XYZ file of C-alpha atoms in Angstrom:
549
model
C 22.029 19.297 7.639
C 19.872 20.914 4.982
C 16.399 19.457 4.520
C 13.829 19.731 1.727
C 10.692 18.087 3.090
C 8.884 18.112 6.413
C 9.689 14.414 6.722
C 13.420 15.089 6.407
C 13.238 17.952 8.894
C 11.481 15.695 11.401
C 14.099 12.962 10.911
C 16.940 15.411 11.557
C 15.147 16.767 14.621
C 14.758 13.255 16.060
C 18.415 12.519 15.280
C 19.521 15.590 17.235
C 17.258 14.600 20.121
C 18.852 11.137 20.154
C 22.309 12.719 20.183
C 21.485 14.749 23.301
C 19.813 11.829 25.098
C 21.780 10.084 27.867
C 20.122 6.806 26.794
C 21.925 6.901 23.435
C 25.213 5.034 23.803
C 26.077 4.451 20.131
C 25.167 5.761 16.674
C 25.045 3.153 13.890
C 25.075 4.791 10.450
C 24.273 2.687 7.387
C 26.330 3.279 4.210
C 25.640 1.984 0.698
C 28.818 0.271 -0.460
C 27.767 0.553 -4.110
C 27.411 4.335 -3.802
C 29.993 5.141 -1.195
C 30.604 8.801 -2.036
C 26.912 9.712 -1.939
C 26.359 7.795 1.306
C 29.330 9.442 2.988
C 27.948 12.939 2.372
C 25.229 12.070 4.880
C 27.373 9.721 6.986
C 30.068 12.332 7.609
C 27.433 14.860 8.673
C 26.137 12.337 11.218
C 29.721 11.736 12.341
C 30.100 15.475 12.862
C 27.035 15.509 15.106
C 28.359 12.497 17.000
C 31.648 14.304 17.568
C 29.805 17.432 18.700
C 27.712 15.525 21.256
C 30.524 13.117 22.230
C 28.820 9.944 21.002
C 30.649 6.989 19.428
C 29.622 6.162 15.863
C 29.856 2.938 13.867
C 29.517 2.714 10.077
C 27.713 -0.382 8.729
C 28.884 -0.775 5.122
C 25.880 -2.498 3.575
C 25.491 -4.282 0.197
C 28.973 -5.721 0.379
C 27.651 -8.751 -1.549
C 26.902 -6.480 -4.522
C 30.490 -5.214 -4.399
C 31.800 -8.799 -4.504
C 29.487 -9.585 -7.421
C 31.120 -6.733 -9.342
C 34.572 -8.229 -8.582
C 35.521 -5.336 -6.315
C 36.853 -5.251 -2.750
C 36.684 -2.518 -0.107
C 39.410 -2.515 2.559
C 37.219 -1.793 5.588
C 40.172 -1.510 7.998
C 41.867 1.171 5.897
C 38.529 2.901 5.429
C 38.074 2.912 9.226
C 41.438 4.638 9.652
C 40.569 7.293 7.076
C 37.144 8.018 8.595
C 38.322 7.777 12.198
C 35.457 5.465 13.153
C 34.912 1.679 12.869
C 33.547 0.391 9.544
C 31.948 -3.075 9.451
C 31.123 -4.583 6.026
C 27.736 -6.328 6.000
C 25.005 -7.575 3.710
C 21.489 -7.236 5.079
C 20.335 -9.499 2.242
C 22.664 -12.454 2.868
C 23.346 -11.571 6.548
C 27.080 -11.568 5.836
C 28.952 -9.745 8.601
C 25.906 -9.391 10.876
C 27.455 -11.375 13.727
C 30.630 -9.278 13.523
C 28.472 -6.138 13.611
C 26.710 -7.342 16.784
C 30.028 -8.139 18.497
C 31.458 -4.732 17.579
C 28.365 -2.967 18.926
C 28.707 -4.813 22.258
C 32.398 -3.914 22.448
C 31.815 -0.219 21.753
C 28.932 0.133 24.216
C 31.154 -1.230 27.010
C 33.919 1.340 26.392
C 32.240 4.165 24.426
C 34.904 6.799 25.163
C 37.536 4.776 23.264
C 35.491 4.925 20.058
C 34.621 8.612 19.805
C 35.208 10.119 16.323
C 38.919 10.861 15.918
C 38.816 13.330 13.031
C 37.094 16.672 12.589
C 34.902 16.584 9.449
C 34.613 20.371 9.056
C 31.986 22.285 7.107
C 29.736 21.074 4.279
C 32.291 21.881 1.579
C 34.959 19.893 3.417
C 32.545 16.995 3.885
C 31.761 16.774 0.179
C 35.442 17.004 -0.698
C 36.341 14.205 1.739
C 33.418 12.063 0.564
C 34.568 12.401 -3.049
C 38.165 11.541 -2.120
C 37.176 8.482 -0.061
C 34.703 7.353 -2.696
C 37.361 7.508 -5.415
C 39.874 5.690 -3.225
C 37.712 2.869 -1.849
C 34.439 2.815 -3.743
C 33.586 1.107 -6.980
C 33.879 3.271 -10.072
C 30.513 4.638 -11.285
C 31.040 3.393 -14.840
C 31.288 -0.161 -13.492
C 28.278 -0.041 -11.190
C 26.143 1.846 -13.678
C 27.059 -0.109 -16.822
C 24.178 -2.593 -16.695
C 21.846 -0.073 -15.067
C 22.311 2.442 -17.880
C 21.666 -0.211 -20.511
C 18.367 -1.187 -18.899
C 17.411 2.428 -18.233
C 17.968 3.254 -21.892
C 15.220 0.742 -22.668
C 12.853 1.146 -19.699
C 13.054 4.958 -19.603
C 12.825 5.457 -23.346
C 10.354 8.189 -24.346
C 8.045 5.792 -26.206
C 9.112 2.242 -25.325
C 9.266 3.054 -21.612
C 5.642 4.184 -21.601
C 4.539 0.997 -23.363
C 6.468 -1.170 -20.894
C 4.884 0.764 -18.020
C 1.347 0.161 -19.323
C 2.078 -3.546 -19.837
C 3.438 -3.851 -16.294
C 0.400 -2.100 -14.836
C -1.982 -4.257 -16.902
C -0.257 -7.430 -15.704
C -0.437 -6.141 -12.134
C -4.206 -5.742 -12.224
C -4.712 -8.893 -14.304
C -2.900 -10.898 -11.656
C -5.312 -9.740 -8.953
C -8.181 -11.711 -10.444
C -6.989 -14.250 -13.002
C -3.749 -15.487 -11.459
C -5.184 -15.577 -7.930
C -8.103 -17.776 -9.039
C -6.491 -21.172 -8.154
C -5.672 -19.979 -4.635
C -9.173 -18.551 -4.234
C -10.664 -21.866 -5.342
C -8.535 -23.704 -2.789
C -9.691 -21.414 0.028
C -13.288 -21.695 -1.158
C -13.177 -25.494 -1.171
C -11.567 -25.516 2.264
C -14.240 -23.270 3.766
C -17.024 -25.298 2.154
C -15.604 -28.560 3.499
C -15.170 -27.110 7.004
C -18.701 -25.718 7.002
C -20.201 -29.031 5.887
C -18.222 -30.922 8.527
C -19.242 -28.633 11.399
C -22.865 -28.405 10.262
C -23.203 -32.172 10.380
C -22.634 -32.084 14.149
C -24.733 -29.023 15.012
C -28.211 -30.115 14.039
C -30.795 -27.344 14.253
C -31.499 -24.488 16.635
C -30.159 -21.097 17.681
C -26.470 -22.071 17.874
C -26.558 -23.896 14.532
C -28.206 -20.919 12.868
C -25.614 -18.558 14.337
C -22.658 -20.676 13.197
C -24.040 -21.220 9.711
C -25.542 -17.805 8.966
C -23.444 -15.373 11.009
C -19.991 -16.959 11.251
C -19.611 -18.786 7.943
C -21.807 -16.557 5.795
C -20.180 -13.460 7.286
C -16.523 -14.216 7.923
C -16.240 -17.131 5.525
C -17.386 -15.124 2.541
C -14.488 -12.616 2.863
C -11.671 -15.104 3.564
C -11.870 -16.301 -0.021
C -10.495 -12.937 -1.159
C -7.327 -13.029 0.973
C -5.277 -14.615 -1.880
C -6.001 -11.565 -4.049
C -4.527 -9.233 -1.431
C -1.460 -11.470 -1.162
C -0.962 -11.597 -4.947
C -1.237 -7.800 -5.144
C 1.349 -7.381 -2.374
C 3.663 -9.872 -4.081
C 3.621 -8.094 -7.445
C 4.117 -4.629 -5.906
C 6.945 -5.958 -3.711
C 8.552 -7.601 -6.744
C 8.521 -4.316 -8.662
C 9.920 -2.431 -5.677
C 12.727 -4.874 -4.912
C 13.943 -5.106 -8.503
C 14.169 -1.308 -8.752
C 11.397 -0.681 -11.260
C 9.090 1.318 -8.972
C 11.494 4.273 -8.863
C 11.720 4.187 -12.679
C 7.956 4.162 -12.895
C 7.873 7.270 -10.682
C 10.315 8.967 -13.061
C 8.216 7.976 -16.085
C 5.102 9.318 -14.374
C 6.563 12.663 -13.318
C 5.830 14.562 -16.527
C 2.198 13.367 -16.941
C 1.511 13.653 -13.205
C 2.870 17.211 -13.095
C 0.172 18.166 -15.598
C -2.397 17.199 -12.958
C -0.616 19.198 -10.264
C 1.201 16.196 -8.785
C 4.775 14.977 -8.439
C 6.484 11.889 -9.845
C 6.828 10.790 -6.232
C 3.029 10.643 -6.108
C 3.200 7.416 -8.104
C 4.506 5.403 -5.144
C 1.738 6.474 -2.688
C -0.762 5.980 -5.505
C 0.455 2.447 -6.161
C 0.601 1.707 -2.412
C -2.978 2.945 -2.205
C -4.041 -0.082 -4.210
C -3.040 -2.177 -1.201
C -4.282 0.116 1.585
C -4.987 3.842 1.759
C -3.591 4.229 5.275
C 0.110 3.476 4.573
C -0.283 5.249 1.211
C -1.321 8.462 2.932
C 1.665 8.108 5.240
C 3.936 7.455 2.223
C 2.906 10.830 0.809
C 5.154 12.429 3.440
C 8.115 11.809 1.115
C 6.729 14.318 -1.424
C 8.797 17.490 -0.995
C 6.098 19.937 -2.114
C 3.544 20.533 0.706
C 0.867 21.470 -1.844
C 1.363 18.363 -3.980
C 1.602 16.235 -0.846
C -1.789 17.519 0.357
C -3.472 16.948 -3.018
C -1.981 13.452 -3.156
C -3.370 12.594 0.278
C -6.832 13.905 -0.593
C -7.048 11.823 -3.776
C -5.572 8.547 -2.481
C -9.028 7.351 -1.216
C -10.193 7.284 -4.860
C -7.734 4.486 -5.632
C -9.067 0.960 -5.295
C -7.536 -0.525 -2.156
C -7.521 -4.222 -1.256
C -10.608 -3.783 0.937
C -12.614 -3.114 -2.234
C -11.463 -6.391 -3.787
C -14.182 -8.525 -2.153
C -16.872 -6.125 -3.406
C -15.378 -5.972 -6.898
C -14.863 -9.725 -7.100
C -18.433 -10.420 -5.999
C -20.106 -8.041 -8.453
C -17.742 -8.821 -11.326
C -18.457 -12.532 -10.830
C -22.189 -11.814 -11.001
C -22.265 -9.649 -14.127
C -19.146 -10.493 -16.152
C -18.934 -13.939 -17.831
C -15.841 -16.108 -17.394
C -14.487 -15.572 -20.905
C -10.767 -16.219 -21.325
C -8.255 -15.227 -23.992
C -4.698 -16.272 -24.883
C -5.105 -19.761 -23.411
C -6.367 -18.460 -20.084
C -3.632 -15.886 -19.501
C -6.104 -13.008 -19.875
C -9.775 -13.064 -18.881
C -12.718 -10.736 -19.403
C -13.172 -10.521 -15.642
C -9.516 -9.516 -15.269
C -9.962 -6.841 -17.935
C -12.989 -5.555 -16.015
C -10.853 -5.349 -12.884
C -8.269 -3.365 -14.823
C -10.996 -0.978 -16.010
C -12.256 -0.468 -12.441
C -8.769 0.312 -11.187
C -8.119 2.528 -14.189
C -11.359 4.414 -13.536
C -10.260 5.056 -9.953
C -6.864 6.303 -11.130
C -8.378 8.581 -13.774
C -10.884 9.942 -11.250
C -8.064 10.665 -8.801
C -6.115 12.478 -11.524
C -9.163 14.481 -12.576
C -9.853 15.541 -8.979
C -6.148 16.410 -8.561
C -6.328 18.580 -11.664
C -9.385 20.406 -10.326
C -7.839 20.902 -6.882
C -4.536 22.197 -8.263
C -6.022 24.534 -10.874
C -9.256 25.817 -9.346
C -8.872 25.732 -5.557
C -6.669 27.474 -2.992
C -5.592 24.209 -1.338
C -1.952 24.569 -0.366
C -1.512 27.791 -2.368
C 0.457 29.354 0.495
C 3.049 26.565 0.402
C 6.224 26.897 -1.659
C 6.800 24.145 -4.240
C 9.910 22.001 -3.914
C 11.961 20.458 -6.756
C 11.422 16.869 -7.887
C 14.475 14.868 -6.768
C 14.636 11.086 -7.143
C 17.531 8.644 -6.746
C 17.278 5.593 -8.997
C 18.276 2.402 -7.150
C 20.355 -0.262 -8.846
C 18.582 -3.159 -10.523
C 18.670 -6.202 -8.266
C 17.104 -9.605 -7.986
C 14.480 -9.647 -5.214
C 15.361 -11.198 -1.889
C 12.659 -13.823 -1.807
C 12.475 -14.560 1.920
C 11.577 -10.982 3.020
C 9.243 -10.700 0.032
C 7.384 -13.885 0.966
C 7.219 -12.714 4.597
C 5.751 -9.409 3.419
C 3.142 -11.275 1.368
C 2.179 -13.537 4.275
C 1.969 -10.556 6.630
C -0.331 -8.715 4.213
C -2.778 -11.617 4.362
C -2.506 -11.871 8.137
C -2.942 -8.135 8.647
C -5.982 -8.105 6.382
C -7.553 -10.908 8.416
C -6.577 -9.419 11.787
C -7.756 -5.934 10.796
C -10.946 -6.898 9.010
C -11.803 -10.133 10.835
C -12.876 -8.680 14.213
C -14.874 -5.900 12.526
C -16.611 -8.327 10.174
C -17.357 -10.743 13.016
C -18.826 -7.924 15.121
C -20.898 -6.516 12.268
C -22.012 -9.965 11.116
C -23.058 -10.855 14.660
C -25.020 -7.616 15.094
C -26.651 -8.024 11.692
C -27.534 -11.650 12.479
C -29.048 -10.752 15.884
C -31.077 -7.920 14.381
C -32.211 -10.222 11.576
C -32.949 -13.261 13.768
C -35.003 -11.529 16.443
C -37.784 -11.149 17.375
C -38.742 -14.781 16.806
C -41.986 -14.091 15.017
C -43.655 -15.597 11.930
C -42.249 -14.139 8.747
C -38.599 -14.476 9.792
C -36.326 -11.817 8.325
C -39.156 -9.720 6.906
C -40.444 -9.020 10.436
C -37.049 -8.632 12.126
C -35.490 -5.542 13.659
C -33.051 -5.441 10.761
C -35.882 -5.333 8.266
C -37.385 -2.344 10.046
C -34.072 -0.464 10.021
C -33.488 -1.397 6.389
C -36.922 -0.274 5.262
C -36.415 3.019 7.082
C -33.297 3.826 5.039
C -34.513 2.137 1.854
C -35.845 5.388 0.250
C -32.236 6.609 0.069
C -31.085 3.581 -1.950
C -34.208 2.679 -3.923
C -33.427 5.281 -6.660
C -30.256 3.248 -7.276
C -32.283 0.052 -7.756
C -31.182 -1.378 -4.392
C -33.454 -2.788 -1.717
C -33.104 -2.460 2.035
C -30.618 -5.330 2.387
C -28.082 -3.619 0.171
C -28.702 -0.372 2.015
C -27.844 -2.033 5.326
C -24.726 -3.605 3.806
C -23.559 -0.240 2.391
C -24.098 1.611 5.673
C -22.313 -1.073 7.705
C -19.358 -1.076 5.281
C -18.336 2.384 6.479
C -16.467 0.544 9.230
C -14.536 -1.271 6.487
C -15.492 -1.729 2.851
C -15.025 -5.493 2.942
C -17.800 -5.702 5.558
C -20.235 -5.243 2.644
C -19.630 -8.822 1.511
C -19.946 -10.328 4.984
C -23.102 -8.366 5.810
C -24.729 -9.170 2.492
C -23.747 -12.813 2.887
C -25.438 -12.885 6.276
C -28.578 -11.227 4.959
C -28.902 -13.417 1.883
C -27.894 -16.491 3.851
C -30.861 -16.024 6.194
C -33.166 -15.331 3.309
C -33.783 -18.935 2.311
C -30.159 -19.757 1.486
C -29.044 -23.365 1.722
C -25.862 -22.643 3.685
C -23.549 -22.407 0.673
C -20.936 -20.133 2.176
C -19.042 -19.302 -0.980
C -21.939 -19.128 -3.407
C -22.742 -15.518 -2.639
C -22.409 -14.550 -6.285
C -25.069 -17.115 -7.218
C -27.359 -15.738 -4.521
C -26.994 -12.184 -5.779
C -27.539 -13.365 -9.345
C -30.674 -15.234 -8.344
C -32.062 -12.042 -6.814
C -32.312 -10.636 -10.340
C -30.246 -7.485 -9.886
C -30.099 -5.474 -13.115
C -26.721 -4.907 -14.725
C -27.148 -1.113 -14.517
C -27.652 -1.406 -10.763
C -24.615 -3.672 -10.426
C -22.397 -1.335 -12.451
C -23.685 1.587 -10.401
C -22.817 -0.238 -7.184
C -19.320 -0.920 -8.522
C -18.846 2.754 -9.390
C -20.177 3.723 -5.970
C -17.487 1.675 -4.248
C -14.777 2.983 -6.581
C -15.460 6.576 -5.478
C -17.146 6.586 -2.045
C -14.908 6.961 1.016
C -16.331 3.934 2.869
C -13.571 3.514 5.453
C -13.523 5.140 8.867
C -9.822 4.289 9.375
C -8.899 6.217 6.210
C -10.968 9.170 7.393
C -9.116 9.132 10.720
C -5.736 8.996 8.941
C -6.690 11.908 6.684
C -7.668 13.936 9.728
C -4.371 13.131 11.434
C -2.227 14.006 8.409
C -4.076 17.129 7.238
C -4.875 18.421 10.734
C -8.162 19.816 9.424
C -11.690 18.699 10.285
C -13.081 20.867 7.491
C -10.906 19.349 4.760
C -11.557 15.797 5.938
C -15.319 16.280 6.187
C -15.382 17.913 2.759
C -13.637 14.895 1.238
C -16.046 12.409 2.843
C -19.180 14.334 1.827
C -17.875 15.286 -1.613
C -16.877 11.762 -2.602
C -20.106 10.369 -1.151
C -22.300 12.690 -3.237
C -20.209 12.031 -6.349
C -20.437 8.248 -5.829
C -24.215 8.396 -5.352
C -24.590 10.458 -8.539
C -22.504 7.963 -10.560
C -24.517 5.012 -9.246
C -27.779 6.785 -10.060
C -26.562 7.672 -13.551
C -25.491 4.072 -14.247
C -28.827 2.722 -13.018
C -30.756 5.083 -15.300
C -28.639 4.827 -18.447
C -27.505 1.179 -18.486
């Protein structure tokens, strides 16, 4: 098996290890029924390994529902005889044939020696010849399967129209994060407010009441309202991926991205980075070129992930009026969101350009060709998509919730004690904040914002919870979801607010992302350089905005 990328080499290595393991009793190889010849090139190589290591192999012929939709039929029994191994037609989407697959697996594992590969597949040339013959005999003809795909590709991949469609799709993606998620956010906000009012009516006054109101609700409650935005973002990205457009977008982006020293495959990690930088950095493993893969990983933190959404939404709500256009379809706040995301993308591209042209990063690595297989256009399978959306919200809460609760509790304790006249101004938190205030005062920020920024290194979304706790104890009336009004009442200047937005666009305020970068690059020096470099750049942008705006 020839490999191009490190990821492919690792997959082949693990496959060989599984073949030699005594715990492996059966190999199940998935084939794409709509592209049988191409799938068999790999499948026959796996069958050859199974024959070499005396392991039974079963072919799962997936997407059989797509074959039926094209009015075609594949004789799986005859195909099994030709290949010398069992072939079970299935559809992972509709679950057609899954029960038969399970029964066949149980049968084979009981008598594995009866199901060893019967035919010798030969060398690579013989494999490709056999794959072509079998594909022509059993598979659907390419002109049939590609008829509709080519018609759509002619439009979506057009030199000029395709670029316009891409920009519209991206604009709608970012517009949906704020404008279309608003009703869900309002519902969550009203629910939290009602719950807080109900619980507060039974608590009375005292230490416990103050903790519940100021630490729990002002901290955790103020970030829950942003969960719908994460879910909407995941839904739109999943929709684009399932229908087959994401791969086209990567193809469209290859030429412009190559100018910045990147690959068309960089588009997918870049888009994933708008949900979370951690899986995006891992997704960069699919980029064949080690040099472009490294540059992609180093610039992913500049893309606005979902953890920044609470910070963006808070500050945008404070400084940008709720002006709507086209009967509410487009809003000024949504346009501002688009500009923030676009600024992050352009910054990432600019840094990529500088790294590829003027540094020695990855210079010793040999570039690999850009190879991309375009999937067929399909309607999304809604159940897995909805499950993915729900899981994104749950994971955000599970990942951020404990951290925010811990930070909010620590901030509340430091701000509540010692119990002396003057309250927050004489607390331990005030002393810590005033100590670090000289660092943030040039940006127009007082000690409370400094504390919130420092604490958000654990997770960017902690900024909202920490600030909610601080402002909630500073004479707030317990309005858990009115944080924007509290910030507005503090009289923050627009230049300071814009600077803070730019700071969070650029600064690497996430310890988990730092750890992932260290794991993937294997270099303390590179990781530390990224953290310090982006931090200094973010501070400079915030300072510049505060002075000029």
